[in-house]
Amino acid sequence: MEYYFFTLWIAVMAFYCYKLFAAHKSLKKVEYNNAHKLKEKQIKIHK
């Protein structure tokens, strides 16, 4: 039973670490997506 709780604790910690990491990456991704959308708009204007 202790093993189950230990595994659960590791899973929760990993999940929180992943959430923090994903939040950090998503901020960069939002910046990238905004820049990408601007480029797409410029391309559409040129066509």
CSV table of N, CA and C in Angstrom, one decimal:
chain,number,residue,atom,x,y,z
A,1,MET,N,0.8,-1.2,0.0
A,1,MET,CA,0.0,0.0,0.0
A,1,MET,C,0.9,1.3,0.0
A,2,GLU,N,2.0,1.2,0.7
A,2,GLU,CA,2.9,2.4,0.8
A,2,GLU,C,3.4,2.6,-0.7
A,3,TYR,N,3.7,1.6,-1.4
A,3,TYR,CA,4.2,1.7,-2.8
A,3,TYR,C,3.2,2.5,-3.6
A,4,TYR,N,1.9,2.2,-3.4
A,4,TYR,CA,0.9,2.9,-4.2
A,4,TYR,C,0.9,4.4,-3.9
A,5,PHE,N,1.0,4.7,-2.7
A,5,PHE,CA,1.0,6.1,-2.3
A,5,PHE,C,2.2,6.8,-2.8
A,6,PHE,N,3.4,6.1,-2.7
A,6,PHE,CA,4.6,6.7,-3.2
A,6,PHE,C,4.5,7.0,-4.7
A,7,THR,N,4.0,6.0,-5.5
A,7,THR,CA,3.8,6.2,-6.9
A,7,THR,C,2.9,7.3,-7.2
A,8,LEU,N,1.8,7.4,-6.4
A,8,LEU,CA,0.8,8.5,-6.6
A,8,LEU,C,1.5,9.8,-6.3
A,9,TRP,N,2.3,9.9,-5.3
A,9,TRP,CA,3.0,11.2,-4.9
A,9,TRP,C,3.9,11.6,-6.1
A,10,ILE,N,4.6,10.6,-6.6
A,10,ILE,CA,5.6,10.9,-7.7
A,10,ILE,C,4.8,11.4,-8.9
A,11,ALA,N,3.6,10.8,-9.2
A,11,ALA,CA,2.8,11.2,-10.3
A,11,ALA,C,2.3,12.6,-10.2
A,12,VAL,N,1.9,12.9,-8.9
A,12,VAL,CA,1.4,14.3,-8.7
A,12,VAL,C,2.5,15.3,-8.8
A,13,MET,N,3.7,15.0,-8.3
A,13,MET,CA,4.8,15.9,-8.4
A,13,MET,C,5.2,16.1,-9.8
A,14,ALA,N,5.2,15.0,-10.6
A,14,ALA,CA,5.6,15.1,-12.0
A,14,ALA,C,4.6,15.9,-12.8
A,15,PHE,N,3.3,15.8,-12.4
A,15,PHE,CA,2.2,16.5,-13.0
A,15,PHE,C,2.4,18.0,-12.8
A,16,TYR,N,2.7,18.4,-11.5
A,16,TYR,CA,2.8,19.8,-11.2
A,16,TYR,C,4.1,20.4,-11.9
A,17,CYS,N,5.2,19.6,-11.9
A,17,CYS,CA,6.4,20.0,-12.6
A,17,CYS,C,6.1,20.2,-14.1
A,18,TYR,N,5.3,19.3,-14.7
A,18,TYR,CA,5.0,19.4,-16.1
A,18,TYR,C,4.1,20.6,-16.4
A,19,LYS,N,3.2,20.9,-15.4
A,19,LYS,CA,2.3,22.0,-15.6
A,19,LYS,C,3.1,23.3,-15.6
A,20,LEU,N,4.0,23.4,-14.6
A,20,LEU,CA,4.9,24.6,-14.6
A,20,LEU,C,5.7,24.8,-15.8
A,21,PHE,N,6.3,23.6,-16.3
A,21,PHE,CA,7.1,23.6,-17.5
A,21,PHE,C,6.3,24.0,-18.7
A,22,ALA,N,5.1,23.4,-18.8
A,22,ALA,CA,4.2,23.7,-19.9
A,22,ALA,C,3.7,25.1,-20.0
A,23,ALA,N,3.4,25.7,-18.8
A,23,ALA,CA,3.0,27.1,-18.7
A,23,ALA,C,4.1,28.0,-19.2
A,24,HIS,N,5.4,27.6,-18.8
A,24,HIS,CA,6.5,28.4,-19.2
A,24,HIS,C,6.7,28.3,-20.8
A,25,LYS,N,6.5,27.1,-21.3
A,25,LYS,CA,6.7,26.9,-22.7
A,25,LYS,C,5.5,27.5,-23.5
A,26,SER,N,4.3,27.5,-22.9
A,26,SER,CA,3.2,28.0,-23.6
A,26,SER,C,3.3,29.5,-23.8
A,27,LEU,N,3.9,30.2,-22.8
A,27,LEU,CA,4.1,31.6,-23.0
A,27,LEU,C,5.0,31.9,-24.2
A,28,LYS,N,6.0,31.1,-24.4
A,28,LYS,CA,6.9,31.3,-25.5
A,28,LYS,C,6.1,30.9,-26.8
A,29,LYS,N,5.3,29.9,-26.7
A,29,LYS,CA,4.5,29.4,-27.8
A,29,LYS,C,3.5,30.5,-28.3
A,30,VAL,N,2.9,31.2,-27.3
A,30,VAL,CA,2.0,32.3,-27.6
A,30,VAL,C,2.7,33.4,-28.4
A,31,GLU,N,3.9,33.7,-27.9
A,31,GLU,CA,4.6,34.8,-28.6
A,31,GLU,C,5.0,34.3,-30.0
A,32,TYR,N,5.3,33.0,-30.2
A,32,TYR,CA,5.7,32.5,-31.5
A,32,TYR,C,4.5,32.5,-32.4
A,33,ASN,N,3.3,32.0,-31.9
A,33,ASN,CA,2.1,32.0,-32.6
A,33,ASN,C,1.6,33.4,-33.1
A,34,ASN,N,1.8,34.4,-32.2
A,34,ASN,CA,1.4,35.7,-32.6
A,34,ASN,C,2.3,36.2,-33.7
A,35,ALA,N,3.6,36.0,-33.6
A,35,ALA,CA,4.5,36.4,-34.7
A,35,ALA,C,4.2,35.6,-36.0
A,36,HIS,N,3.8,34.4,-35.9
A,36,HIS,CA,3.5,33.5,-37.0
A,36,HIS,C,2.2,34.1,-37.7
A,37,LYS,N,1.2,34.4,-36.9
A,37,LYS,CA,-0.1,34.9,-37.4
A,37,LYS,C,0.2,36.2,-38.2
A,38,LEU,N,1.0,37.1,-37.6
A,38,LEU,CA,1.3,38.4,-38.3
A,38,LEU,C,2.0,38.1,-39.6
A,39,LYS,N,2.8,37.1,-39.7
A,39,LYS,CA,3.5,36.8,-41.0
A,39,LYS,C,2.4,36.3,-42.0
A,40,GLU,N,1.5,35.4,-41.5
A,40,GLU,CA,0.4,34.9,-42.4
A,40,GLU,C,-0.4,36.0,-42.9
A,41,LYS,N,-0.8,37.0,-42.0
A,41,LYS,CA,-1.6,38.1,-42.5
A,41,LYS,C,-0.8,38.9,-43.5
A,42,GLN,N,0.5,39.1,-43.3
A,42,GLN,CA,1.3,39.9,-44.3
A,42,GLN,C,1.3,39.1,-45.7
A,43,ILE,N,1.4,37.8,-45.6
A,43,ILE,CA,1.4,37.0,-46.8
A,43,ILE,C,0.1,37.1,-47.5
A,44,LYS,N,-1.0,37.0,-46.8
A,44,LYS,CA,-2.3,37.2,-47.4
A,44,LYS,C,-2.5,38.5,-48.0
A,45,ILE,N,-2.0,39.6,-47.4
A,45,ILE,CA,-2.1,40.9,-47.9
A,45,ILE,C,-1.4,41.0,-49.3
A,46,HIS,N,-0.2,40.4,-49.3
A,46,HIS,CA,0.6,40.5,-50.5
A,46,HIS,C,0.0,39.7,-51.7
A,47,LYS,N,-0.8,38.7,-51.4
A,47,LYS,CA,-1.4,37.9,-52.5
A,47,LYS,C,-2.6,38.5,-53.1
